[in-house]
Amino acid sequence: MAVATVAAGDDRELVKLPEPMQAHMLGNMRDHLATLNELLKLVAKEEYKPAAELAEARLGMSSLGLHGAAHMAPFMPQPMQEMGTGMHHAASRFALVATDADVERSKASLQQVTAALQEVTATCVACHSAYRIH
């Protein structure tokens, strides 16, 4: 497994946050990662409806209040804000696709579910590739 670039050679943009906000953001990102892990488990078990509900509640547009998005956004560069919003939109789209797959139950719907989930993780990768907070 490859080792991540160390901070000394890290060319990602440093986003300076007050310490409590940095801890809050790191907690949010850990929750996002745990949610993605749970979504993968649910999709593997073809439990699309619970996956849709979880995605919307913890990652989708409905989760913005839970994560304090309005409070955090002013401290982020505009492109970082847009990536974050993009992730939340992608999660809400995933929830819709997973809900449809729960009804259709086909190979094509599974492919749509995994493609929609990949759109969520692509936004995570893009943001983590561009920014760091310490």
PDB file of C-alpha atoms in Angstrom, residues 61-111:
ATOM      1  CA  MET A  61     -28.223  17.584   1.264  1.00  0.00           C
ATOM      2  CA  SER A  62     -30.399  16.737   4.272  1.00  0.00           C
ATOM      3  CA  SER A  63     -27.252  16.311   6.382  1.00  0.00           C
ATOM      4  CA  LEU A  64     -25.953  19.869   6.063  1.00  0.00           C
ATOM      5  CA  GLY A  65     -27.358  20.955   9.427  1.00  0.00           C
ATOM      6  CA  LEU A  66     -25.995  17.838  11.117  1.00  0.00           C
ATOM      7  CA  HIS A  67     -22.477  18.695   9.962  1.00  0.00           C
ATOM      8  CA  GLY A  68     -22.653  22.435  10.639  1.00  0.00           C
ATOM      9  CA  ALA A  69     -22.018  23.228   6.979  1.00  0.00           C
ATOM     10  CA  ALA A  70     -23.184  26.852   7.168  1.00  0.00           C
ATOM     11  CA  HIS A  71     -20.867  27.458  10.123  1.00  0.00           C
ATOM     12  CA  MET A  72     -17.869  25.837   8.431  1.00  0.00           C
ATOM     13  CA  ALA A  73     -18.222  27.155   4.875  1.00  0.00           C
ATOM     14  CA  PRO A  74     -16.976  30.727   5.461  1.00  0.00           C
ATOM     15  CA  PHE A  75     -13.590  29.361   6.541  1.00  0.00           C
ATOM     16  CA  MET A  76     -13.104  27.344   3.346  1.00  0.00           C
ATOM     17  CA  PRO A  77     -11.866  28.559  -0.032  1.00  0.00           C
ATOM     18  CA  GLN A  78     -14.712  28.829  -2.557  1.00  0.00           C
ATOM     19  CA  PRO A  79     -13.572  25.797  -4.628  1.00  0.00           C
ATOM     20  CA  MET A  80     -13.417  23.697  -1.444  1.00  0.00           C
ATOM     21  CA  GLN A  81     -16.947  24.798  -0.550  1.00  0.00           C
ATOM     22  CA  GLU A  82     -18.087  23.807  -4.033  1.00  0.00           C
ATOM     23  CA  MET A  83     -16.475  20.377  -3.703  1.00  0.00           C
ATOM     24  CA  GLY A  84     -18.197  19.853  -0.367  1.00  0.00           C
ATOM     25  CA  THR A  85     -21.546  20.881  -1.793  1.00  0.00           C
ATOM     26  CA  GLY A  86     -20.865  18.626  -4.766  1.00  0.00           C
ATOM     27  CA  MET A  87     -20.326  15.686  -2.432  1.00  0.00           C
ATOM     28  CA  HIS A  88     -23.612  16.357  -0.641  1.00  0.00           C
ATOM     29  CA  HIS A  89     -25.452  16.644  -3.966  1.00  0.00           C
ATOM     30  CA  ALA A  90     -23.828  13.422  -5.207  1.00  0.00           C
ATOM     31  CA  ALA A  91     -24.916  11.630  -2.018  1.00  0.00           C
ATOM     32  CA  SER A  92     -28.498  12.805  -2.528  1.00  0.00           C
ATOM     33  CA  ARG A  93     -28.374  11.572  -6.137  1.00  0.00           C
ATOM     34  CA  PHE A  94     -27.023   8.240  -4.866  1.00  0.00           C
ATOM     35  CA  ALA A  95     -29.982   8.039  -2.471  1.00  0.00           C
ATOM     36  CA  LEU A  96     -32.413   8.475  -5.376  1.00  0.00           C
ATOM     37  CA  VAL A  97     -30.631   5.892  -7.513  1.00  0.00           C
ATOM     38  CA  ALA A  98     -30.508   3.416  -4.614  1.00  0.00           C
ATOM     39  CA  THR A  99     -34.214   3.935  -3.948  1.00  0.00           C
ATOM     40  CA  ASP A 100     -34.955   3.153  -7.597  1.00  0.00           C
ATOM     41  CA  ALA A 101     -32.687   0.096  -7.461  1.00  0.00           C
ATOM     42  CA  ASP A 102     -34.641  -1.187  -4.472  1.00  0.00           C
ATOM     43  CA  VAL A 103     -37.658  -1.420  -6.785  1.00  0.00           C
ATOM     44  CA  GLU A 104     -35.985  -2.507 -10.027  1.00  0.00           C
ATOM     45  CA  ARG A 105     -33.465  -5.046  -8.662  1.00  0.00           C
ATOM     46  CA  SER A 106     -31.493  -5.618 -11.858  1.00  0.00           C
ATOM     47  CA  LYS A 107     -27.872  -5.787 -12.900  1.00  0.00           C
ATOM     48  CA  ALA A 108     -28.315  -2.424 -14.595  1.00  0.00           C
ATOM     49  CA  SER A 109     -29.669  -0.850 -11.420  1.00  0.00           C
ATOM     50  CA  LEU A 110     -26.738  -2.237  -9.408  1.00  0.00           C
ATOM     51  CA  GLN A 111     -24.375  -0.677 -11.937  1.00  0.00           C
TER      52      GLN A 111
END
